[in-house]
XYZ file of C-alpha atoms in Angstrom:
663
model
C 11.853 172.115 265.757
C 12.657 171.029 262.223
C 11.691 167.556 261.123
C 14.530 165.156 260.599
C 15.047 164.419 256.922
C 15.266 160.777 255.808
C 18.748 159.623 255.052
C 19.341 159.170 251.316
C 21.664 156.879 249.494
C 23.759 159.730 248.081
C 24.442 163.042 249.805
C 25.218 166.216 247.970
C 28.677 167.765 248.230
C 27.293 170.813 250.036
C 25.684 168.671 252.743
C 28.872 166.752 253.307
C 30.973 169.910 253.226
C 28.859 171.366 256.014
C 29.794 168.542 258.353
C 32.545 169.389 260.874
C 34.579 166.295 259.963
C 35.062 167.422 256.402
C 36.414 170.975 256.775
C 39.934 169.869 255.865
C 38.949 168.270 252.568
C 39.564 170.250 249.395
C 36.515 169.386 247.275
C 37.559 171.470 244.294
C 40.839 169.589 243.998
C 39.009 166.273 244.113
C 36.650 167.308 241.316
C 39.577 168.608 239.302
C 41.284 165.263 239.794
C 38.274 163.476 238.297
C 38.308 165.776 235.262
C 42.057 165.346 234.736
C 41.747 161.569 234.872
C 38.911 161.603 232.355
C 40.856 163.876 230.001
C 43.945 161.671 230.302
C 41.933 158.549 229.504
C 40.376 160.267 226.490
C 43.789 161.306 225.122
C 45.244 157.838 225.600
C 42.290 156.243 223.839
C 42.502 158.753 220.970
C 46.235 158.111 220.551
C 45.726 154.332 220.582
C 42.992 154.571 217.960
C 45.164 156.801 215.756
C 48.155 154.438 215.962
C 45.980 151.460 215.256
C 44.373 153.178 212.251
C 47.787 154.006 210.787
C 48.897 150.411 211.237
C 45.775 149.062 209.551
C 46.109 151.566 206.713
C 49.653 150.396 205.988
C 48.525 146.774 205.893
C 45.615 147.728 203.691
C 47.855 149.377 201.086
C 50.243 146.451 201.159
C 47.602 143.794 200.604
C 45.786 145.907 197.995
C 49.043 146.169 196.044
C 49.484 142.399 196.274
C 45.991 141.891 194.904
C 46.662 144.167 191.914
C 49.930 142.321 191.296
C 48.121 138.996 191.235
C 45.505 140.354 188.854
C 48.270 141.600 186.530
C 50.022 138.222 186.634
C 53.096 139.515 188.430
C 52.720 136.880 191.159
C 52.469 133.177 190.465
C 49.881 130.778 191.863
C 52.220 129.502 194.545
C 51.816 132.792 196.387
C 48.042 132.373 196.316
C 48.300 128.831 197.624
C 50.518 130.000 200.451
C 48.021 132.720 201.348
C 45.191 130.200 201.363
C 47.123 127.992 203.750
C 47.662 130.914 206.089
C 43.990 131.899 206.127
C 41.390 133.891 204.256
C 42.688 136.234 201.542
C 43.627 139.429 203.376
C 43.256 141.648 200.307
C 39.586 140.741 199.990
C 39.083 141.610 203.654
C 40.914 144.902 203.582
C 38.695 146.225 200.784
C 35.882 146.496 203.289
C 37.884 148.397 205.909
C 36.267 151.769 205.280
C 32.810 150.468 204.352
C 29.973 149.339 206.608
C 29.240 145.636 206.717
C 25.918 144.514 205.274
C 24.403 141.551 207.055
C 20.962 142.110 205.706
C 20.608 140.677 202.228
C 16.948 141.604 202.515
C 16.440 139.641 205.718
C 18.008 141.531 208.623
C 16.626 143.890 211.244
C 17.928 145.903 214.181
C 17.028 144.903 217.719
C 16.387 148.166 219.545
C 15.917 146.515 222.927
C 19.307 144.848 222.895
C 20.903 147.751 220.948
C 22.689 145.252 218.746
C 22.132 143.926 215.263
C 21.904 140.223 214.792
C 20.822 138.135 211.819
C 17.228 137.107 211.560
C 15.321 134.455 209.666
C 11.970 135.755 208.472
C 9.285 133.116 208.275
C 7.137 135.534 206.332
C 8.669 137.468 203.459
C 6.151 140.269 204.008
C 6.916 140.664 207.704
C 9.446 143.481 207.386
C 8.843 146.942 205.927
C 10.980 147.691 202.903
C 12.685 150.676 204.529
C 14.069 148.497 207.349
C 15.710 145.931 205.045
C 18.673 148.098 204.063
C 20.744 148.873 207.188
C 24.302 147.853 206.300
C 25.802 147.768 209.773
C 28.168 145.397 211.469
C 27.377 142.783 214.105
C 28.570 145.075 216.912
C 26.471 148.012 215.733
C 24.479 149.896 218.377
C 22.045 152.716 217.803
C 22.744 156.094 219.358
C 20.798 156.426 222.614
C 18.505 159.364 223.149
C 19.807 161.490 226.011
C 16.767 162.877 227.791
C 15.493 163.293 231.340
C 14.289 159.679 231.433
C 17.728 158.343 230.554
C 19.473 160.661 233.030
C 17.075 159.585 235.763
C 17.804 155.909 235.035
C 21.548 156.610 235.193
C 21.146 158.324 238.564
C 19.127 155.340 239.824
C 21.844 152.926 238.660
C 24.572 155.004 240.305
C 22.556 155.160 243.529
C 22.097 151.381 243.492
C 25.819 150.939 242.919
C 26.553 153.297 245.816
C 24.128 151.348 248.006
C 26.019 148.097 247.344
C 29.449 149.692 247.690
C 28.635 151.122 251.089
C 27.292 147.790 252.322
C 30.436 146.032 251.065
C 32.641 148.634 252.699
C 30.727 148.221 255.957
C 31.030 144.409 256.030
C 34.726 144.504 255.087
C 35.411 147.010 257.821
C 33.500 144.950 260.343
C 35.448 141.807 259.463
C 38.697 143.682 260.022
C 37.522 145.154 263.289
C 34.784 143.077 264.883
C 35.174 144.682 268.281
C 34.554 148.227 266.989
C 31.032 147.485 265.819
C 28.530 149.714 267.631
C 25.285 148.584 269.223
C 23.336 151.162 267.205
C 24.254 149.587 263.888
C 23.469 146.125 265.282
C 19.961 147.187 266.188
C 19.395 148.699 262.732
C 20.435 145.543 260.867
C 18.470 143.094 263.082
C 20.216 140.145 261.439
C 21.567 137.164 263.319
C 25.323 136.685 262.726
C 24.881 133.141 261.421
C 22.319 134.261 258.851
C 24.078 137.346 257.455
C 26.312 135.240 255.242
C 23.307 133.267 253.974
C 21.461 136.479 253.159
C 24.253 137.550 250.814
C 23.849 134.343 248.783
C 20.132 134.823 248.191
C 19.327 136.651 244.916
C 15.861 137.822 246.000
C 15.325 141.278 247.384
C 14.169 141.511 250.957
C 10.796 143.216 251.524
C 12.545 145.292 254.215
C 15.165 147.651 252.767
C 17.682 148.905 255.294
C 19.864 151.819 254.152
C 23.580 151.225 254.628
C 25.285 153.085 257.480
C 26.890 156.343 256.303
C 29.717 156.570 258.826
C 32.430 157.149 256.219
C 32.276 160.799 255.036
C 35.155 160.350 252.576
C 33.292 157.548 250.787
C 30.103 159.633 250.751
C 31.953 162.522 249.146
C 33.648 160.347 246.535
C 30.341 158.762 245.537
C 28.629 162.146 245.329
C 31.358 163.563 243.091
C 31.328 160.435 240.957
C 27.575 160.737 240.445
C 27.893 164.399 239.442
C 30.808 163.629 237.136
C 28.892 160.875 235.294
C 25.717 162.922 234.870
C 27.562 166.068 233.743
C 29.673 164.088 231.273
C 26.593 162.554 229.686
C 24.774 165.887 229.578
C 27.673 167.602 227.837
C 28.241 164.790 225.314
C 27.153 165.402 221.732
C 26.409 162.199 219.829
C 25.637 162.239 216.152
C 22.891 159.904 214.979
C 24.437 156.848 213.323
C 21.321 155.954 211.326
C 19.978 157.480 208.142
C 16.467 158.897 208.001
C 15.235 155.860 206.080
C 16.734 153.534 208.681
C 15.191 155.498 211.544
C 11.824 155.401 209.803
C 12.208 151.670 209.210
C 13.015 150.980 212.852
C 10.124 153.098 214.028
C 7.637 151.432 211.704
C 8.966 147.998 212.669
C 8.486 148.444 216.413
C 5.125 150.148 215.977
C 3.694 147.066 214.288
C 1.708 144.937 216.716
C 1.299 141.961 214.375
C 4.958 140.854 214.562
C 6.964 138.841 217.046
C 10.738 139.333 217.054
C 12.831 136.810 218.952
C 16.198 135.051 218.878
C 16.562 131.553 217.486
C 17.656 128.536 219.489
C 21.471 128.090 219.801
C 22.424 130.049 216.652
C 21.411 133.511 217.928
C 19.723 134.537 214.662
C 16.839 136.962 214.502
C 13.505 135.248 213.916
C 10.704 137.534 212.766
C 7.274 135.988 212.435
C 3.710 137.127 212.466
C 1.877 136.533 215.723
C -0.383 133.984 214.027
C 2.599 132.011 212.691
C 4.315 132.039 216.098
C 1.107 130.892 217.794
C 0.713 128.038 215.301
C 4.354 126.949 215.743
C 4.012 126.768 219.538
C 0.588 125.109 219.494
C 1.924 122.540 217.049
C 4.487 121.494 219.637
C 1.889 121.341 222.438
C -0.671 119.369 220.438
C 1.935 116.941 219.066
C 2.862 115.869 222.644
C -0.431 114.891 224.321
C 1.404 112.702 226.841
C 3.300 115.741 228.124
C 0.957 118.748 227.812
C -2.732 119.019 228.618
C -5.092 121.948 228.113
C -7.045 122.908 231.240
C -10.459 124.366 230.325
C -12.149 126.974 232.578
C -14.719 125.674 235.025
C -17.315 127.068 237.394
C -19.424 125.718 240.254
C -23.059 124.838 239.601
C -25.125 123.245 242.394
C -21.966 122.319 244.320
C -20.566 120.653 241.221
C -17.610 121.819 239.135
C -18.741 122.099 235.520
C -16.719 123.046 232.437
C -17.698 126.331 230.828
C -19.101 125.642 227.373
C -18.157 128.948 225.773
C -15.224 130.331 227.745
C -14.424 134.005 227.325
C -11.193 135.897 227.882
C -12.420 136.861 231.347
C -13.108 133.250 232.317
C -9.602 132.252 231.194
C -8.073 135.072 233.252
C -10.083 134.141 236.362
C -8.999 130.528 236.024
C -5.317 131.521 235.680
C -5.516 133.863 238.686
C -7.225 131.252 240.878
C -4.630 128.607 239.984
C -1.801 131.024 240.713
C -3.262 131.981 244.096
C -3.749 128.325 245.001
C -0.107 127.416 244.249
C 1.098 130.556 246.037
C -0.832 129.588 249.172
C 0.687 126.082 249.083
C 4.210 127.480 248.800
C 3.738 129.980 251.607
C 2.113 127.378 253.860
C 4.975 124.915 253.344
C 7.660 127.552 253.884
C 5.893 128.857 257.002
C 5.866 125.348 258.415
C 9.583 124.888 257.663
C 10.537 128.314 259.029
C 8.708 127.711 262.302
C 10.158 124.246 262.799
C 13.706 125.482 262.072
C 13.299 128.732 264.094
C 14.526 130.893 261.221
C 15.116 134.581 261.702
C 12.045 136.628 260.798
C 13.746 138.666 258.106
C 15.412 135.613 256.616
C 12.138 133.693 256.383
C 10.255 136.701 254.950
C 12.511 136.676 251.878
C 11.088 133.323 250.713
C 7.415 134.162 251.107
C 5.778 134.716 247.711
C 3.439 137.615 246.953
C 1.920 139.036 243.745
C 3.315 136.247 241.582
C 2.123 135.015 238.194
C 2.053 131.613 236.526
C 4.975 130.591 234.295
C 4.686 131.410 230.603
C 5.594 129.126 227.722
C 7.476 130.484 224.724
C 9.215 128.746 221.843
C 12.583 129.312 220.173
C 12.769 128.360 216.514
C 15.576 125.894 215.726
C 17.088 127.583 212.689
C 19.964 125.082 212.692
C 17.408 122.383 211.837
C 16.514 124.206 208.603
C 18.603 122.805 205.719
C 21.142 125.242 204.253
C 20.213 127.203 201.124
C 16.513 126.872 201.932
C 14.131 129.679 201.049
C 12.546 130.283 204.441
C 9.533 131.992 202.881
C 8.489 128.598 201.447
C 8.527 126.774 204.797
C 5.288 125.536 206.318
C 4.443 125.378 210.002
C 5.116 121.624 210.119
C 8.624 122.160 208.691
C 9.686 124.383 211.588
C 11.019 122.838 214.792
C 10.934 124.768 218.065
C 12.336 124.375 221.571
C 9.762 124.990 224.335
C 10.941 127.007 227.327
C 8.841 127.849 230.366
C 9.749 131.184 231.931
C 9.416 130.774 235.693
C 10.401 134.327 236.587
C 8.213 135.666 239.392
C 6.326 132.374 239.504
C 4.802 131.098 242.779
C 7.484 128.394 243.092
C 10.485 130.517 242.002
C 11.908 131.106 245.486
C 11.513 127.541 246.688
C 12.974 126.349 243.373
C 16.064 128.464 244.064
C 16.521 126.675 247.407
C 16.525 123.324 245.593
C 19.026 124.397 242.945
C 21.317 125.915 245.587
C 21.236 122.784 247.752
C 21.766 120.206 244.997
C 24.413 122.083 243.012
C 27.322 120.661 245.114
C 26.102 117.137 244.307
C 27.213 117.468 240.669
C 30.886 117.191 241.602
C 30.211 113.646 242.856
C 29.075 112.520 239.384
C 32.173 111.016 237.696
C 31.001 111.683 234.120
C 29.825 115.263 234.762
C 31.465 118.009 232.686
C 31.667 121.301 234.512
C 32.331 123.203 231.261
C 32.385 122.576 227.517
C 36.164 122.081 227.392
C 36.703 119.630 230.260
C 36.324 116.603 227.951
C 39.460 117.639 226.030
C 41.510 117.585 229.217
C 40.333 114.056 230.005
C 41.018 112.830 226.461
C 44.531 114.300 226.434
C 45.305 112.411 229.652
C 44.713 109.065 227.907
C 47.919 107.526 226.435
C 47.773 106.947 222.632
C 48.350 103.206 223.056
C 45.034 102.937 224.951
C 43.213 104.645 222.069
C 44.356 102.134 219.437
C 41.412 100.481 217.732
C 38.841 102.774 219.388
C 36.557 105.424 217.923
C 35.230 108.575 219.549
C 31.428 108.767 219.360
C 28.648 110.898 220.836
C 25.021 110.291 221.767
C 22.153 112.635 222.532
C 18.979 111.995 224.550
C 15.877 113.106 222.669
C 13.814 115.658 224.662
C 15.417 114.814 228.001
C 13.514 117.283 230.195
C 10.008 116.322 229.072
C 10.746 112.582 228.890
C 12.070 112.293 232.440
C 9.687 111.088 235.114
C 9.145 113.624 237.895
C 9.039 110.981 240.608
C 12.170 109.269 239.285
C 14.017 112.607 239.245
C 12.954 113.424 242.815
C 14.032 109.994 244.056
C 17.397 110.342 242.316
C 18.051 113.738 243.923
C 17.047 112.558 247.408
C 19.134 109.393 247.075
C 22.305 111.268 246.115
C 21.663 114.042 248.647
C 21.322 111.493 251.448
C 24.744 110.028 250.595
C 26.488 113.439 250.763
C 24.208 115.240 253.210
C 27.034 116.369 255.472
C 28.624 118.336 252.608
C 25.487 120.273 251.632
C 24.569 123.765 252.798
C 20.798 123.555 253.213
C 20.161 126.562 255.525
C 19.185 124.060 258.226
C 16.469 122.359 256.139
C 16.119 118.607 256.726
C 16.076 115.948 254.001
C 12.353 115.326 254.548
C 11.578 119.030 254.121
C 13.741 119.159 250.976
C 11.706 116.249 249.613
C 8.469 118.185 250.252
C 9.824 121.240 248.420
C 10.828 119.082 245.439
C 7.353 117.559 245.199
C 5.702 120.970 245.431
C 7.921 122.644 242.804
C 7.932 119.827 240.249
C 4.350 118.721 240.906
C 2.632 122.071 240.244
C 3.772 122.407 236.633
C 1.086 124.756 235.335
C 1.849 127.365 232.691
C 0.064 129.754 230.363
C 0.223 130.334 226.629
C -1.937 132.654 224.561
C -3.847 133.562 227.754
C -4.898 129.941 228.309
C -3.979 127.502 231.063
C -2.002 124.300 230.415
C -0.615 121.573 232.624
C 2.623 119.685 231.997
C 1.608 116.206 233.037
C 5.121 114.868 233.413
C 8.696 115.935 232.874
C 10.701 118.917 234.085
C 10.208 122.544 233.112
C 12.948 123.778 230.780
C 13.403 127.173 232.433
C 12.941 126.152 236.057
C 16.209 126.676 237.957
C 16.542 123.174 239.536
C 15.606 121.322 236.316
C 19.161 121.046 234.846
C 20.642 119.716 238.085
C 17.775 117.285 238.652
C 18.034 116.028 235.046
C 21.799 115.445 235.348
C 21.351 113.530 238.607
C 18.438 111.479 237.208
C 20.451 110.309 234.187
C 23.404 109.546 236.475
C 21.150 107.260 238.494
C 20.458 105.312 235.281
C 24.174 105.190 234.465
C 25.050 104.187 238.009
C 22.687 101.227 237.901
C 23.843 100.078 234.457
C 27.208 100.859 232.869
C 28.994 101.690 236.129
C 28.114 98.293 237.573
C 29.054 96.201 234.539
C 32.544 94.751 234.952
C 33.359 94.561 231.225
C 32.539 98.187 230.428
C 33.856 99.548 233.696
C 37.288 98.015 233.108
C 37.532 98.671 229.376
C 35.566 101.546 227.822
C 33.630 103.537 230.423
C 36.566 103.453 232.797
C 38.838 104.770 230.031
C 36.587 107.649 229.009
C 32.902 108.472 229.443
C 31.619 112.050 229.843
C 28.231 113.718 229.692
C 27.118 117.335 229.410
C 23.428 117.334 230.492
C 21.892 115.222 227.659
C 24.969 114.836 225.413
C 27.408 112.049 226.214
C 30.643 110.948 224.578
C 32.685 107.792 224.953
C 34.960 105.319 223.158
C 34.023 102.113 221.371
C 35.609 99.836 218.752
C 32.442 99.719 216.623
C 28.923 101.105 216.443
C 27.331 97.995 217.948
C 29.405 98.391 221.125
C 28.404 102.053 221.366
C 24.742 101.163 220.920
C 25.023 98.501 223.607
C 26.338 101.060 226.119
C 23.470 103.466 225.413
C 20.859 100.692 225.473
C 21.980 99.652 228.956
C 21.302 103.180 230.185
C 17.927 103.417 228.413
C 16.839 100.098 229.917
C 16.730 101.769 233.353
C 13.737 103.869 232.226
C 10.678 101.717 232.918
C 8.534 103.798 230.550
C 10.966 103.431 227.632
C 10.977 107.153 226.805
C 14.721 107.737 227.190
C 16.124 107.179 223.705
C 19.617 107.923 222.385
C 20.616 109.265 218.986
C 24.142 107.944 218.330
C 26.651 109.678 216.069
C 29.375 107.128 215.268
C 32.203 108.066 212.872
C 32.558 106.463 209.463
C 36.080 105.869 208.156
C 38.383 108.778 209.097
C 35.576 111.156 210.081
C 35.338 113.872 212.745
C 32.519 113.647 215.286
C 31.104 116.891 216.766
C 30.750 117.214 220.534
C 29.754 120.556 222.076
C 31.914 123.149 220.291
C 34.648 120.739 219.151
C 35.118 118.070 216.492
C 37.158 115.024 217.544
C 38.555 111.954 215.848
C 41.062 109.223 216.752
C 43.475 108.274 214.003
C 44.673 104.750 213.282
C 47.860 105.220 215.314
C 45.898 106.364 218.386
C 46.596 110.071 217.883
C 43.856 112.397 219.133
C 42.851 115.210 216.751
C 40.353 117.960 217.561
C 39.268 121.274 216.086
C 36.683 124.004 216.612
C 33.120 123.200 215.521
C 30.017 125.232 214.903
C 26.664 123.728 213.986
C 25.687 124.139 210.321
C 22.794 126.525 209.942
C 20.725 128.205 207.316
C 22.410 131.519 206.576
C 19.684 132.886 204.326
C 20.225 134.543 200.957
C 23.160 136.810 201.748
C 25.875 136.972 199.055
C 29.185 135.263 199.738
C 30.938 138.639 199.918
C 28.725 139.698 202.817
C 29.688 136.579 204.759
C 33.374 137.266 204.079
C 32.936 140.799 205.379
C 31.450 139.424 208.596
C 34.552 137.271 209.087
C 36.716 140.321 208.472
C 34.866 142.373 211.095
C 35.284 139.632 213.705
C 39.021 139.338 212.945
C 39.394 143.116 212.920
C 37.900 143.393 216.401
C 40.123 140.569 217.663
C 43.238 142.244 216.241
C 42.202 145.546 217.784
C 41.926 143.967 221.220
C 45.363 142.360 220.825
C 46.852 145.677 219.680
C 45.452 147.603 222.654
C 46.604 144.947 225.122
C 50.121 144.960 223.662
C 50.226 148.735 223.750
C 49.050 148.740 227.369
C 51.960 146.449 228.287
C 54.487 148.833 226.663
C 55.118 146.789 223.508
C 57.221 148.730 220.971
C 55.846 148.125 217.464
C 58.680 150.003 215.781
C 61.355 147.800 217.353
C 59.389 144.638 216.521
C 59.045 145.695 212.866
C 62.749 146.415 212.557
């Protein structure tokens, strides 16, 4: 008797065709339908690109003629002034239509991992090989991928994973529509309690037990099989020409083969930052050493005569053993606490197994250089280590506390809607300001304030107490998977209390403050600051009835409000800071002078003398390096070109007639 083959995620067309249920299905017509649809999409895209190119070419000739007329003196200056009012000179932009955009200026590289090119700031002028300094590509440039067996295998894996999810979704949707038709066989395979199936969908962690989806829909199986074959065959038959020159390919190869460089993205601005490993290590250590109240180095130890003694000359092996022992200790604490909670709550076995931690590693600290703190027009090759500011981030991926930290962030997220000053997005403050009548804005100024190093300056115990206090008030609204408030408090203490991390293969301990990179840290920080606000400005009658009641908003550590003068604004912030017993919560206030705009998030806002609210888009000033002005103008052109292309394709998809509009 033949052995039964394991059921796969995707079945071949021949296997499905051999089933009795599928004799009436014409597989050749289905495959032909896929090919016809692909050919139709290709023709439509080609036609749209051709029409768009003709349109751009006509505009190009028109603006080029206008430029020549201006140069010959045939147009007066009033035309130029009108063009400047309407935007950037179009003739200058159209000159670069058929030429690649150079963002390098001697300081740009290509990121092969992200397959995009982004600007970089090189801390060392000798960091980049000369052959990799010349790629003149646009910001949306992507290198041609190498189509080989490895890439095809990855595509097949991705398609199989997509098919796995689609079949599960199809199964659950069908079961919701017909609950009574569910068979006992499928119930026994899933082994999930009905009340926990919905919770399992919310959890982002993969279960250690993988159950294949039921394959009781032969039509869906056939469609997925044909789709997989169509994708693989299309990629195999595609011929892509390399979009890099030989020098550029050699430069990329030599760049990524160098082991003495670290390539990362800057903080906020998204620039490339290329440094030597020694420079990056010094930048990060400078931040750790300059904050002894926050970070502490943990030296390796060993046991001698039942006493723990520090190792005098620690080696790399002793550092690794210390890191592994610390990780195992925290992992055991997490598993012991979750086991206790799961047993007391009588959780389903499969549900509780998802939150047990195995083969984890300690969080890792890395730093993002703040290029926006570097003054414009600064030669970055002349900067010293002390001149460079960095933002520390602790990566908690696959850490011992990652799964329990997710439970905290999931449970406390609904609490944010009960914070009156909380901004759910970076545009909500404009909606609140527009709701204020102009007569109430007379005599007031819009100002902003920022808390310096909020995460590391917050007390862990104060943050835990703030979360528990607010959670107790709205406990009936929270979805906690059946966990009690006392158990949630234990999880908070375990996650925030074991703040160990590694850097440069050494162990460090964050003595106080929240990890920037731990999932519940943003929510806990927002709630902790709200507790300070609640006990200060929201209880003061004068400010509640006049300024804070009119407008007061906060986005994590950035707040904005209204005040008649700078002293009143400082008084509001000082009342909040006074709630911190350690005195480490300090505000940096940005109050407008005369008729000045004040930046807040990605907007600039001011209130005129008549109470009219004015706002505009804002982007932080940053050091753009040594690129010529023309290169920066070309970048603006590329961004506008892509935006116009998207508008053109959307209008064409809706049946817009360009010929009728022109006439």
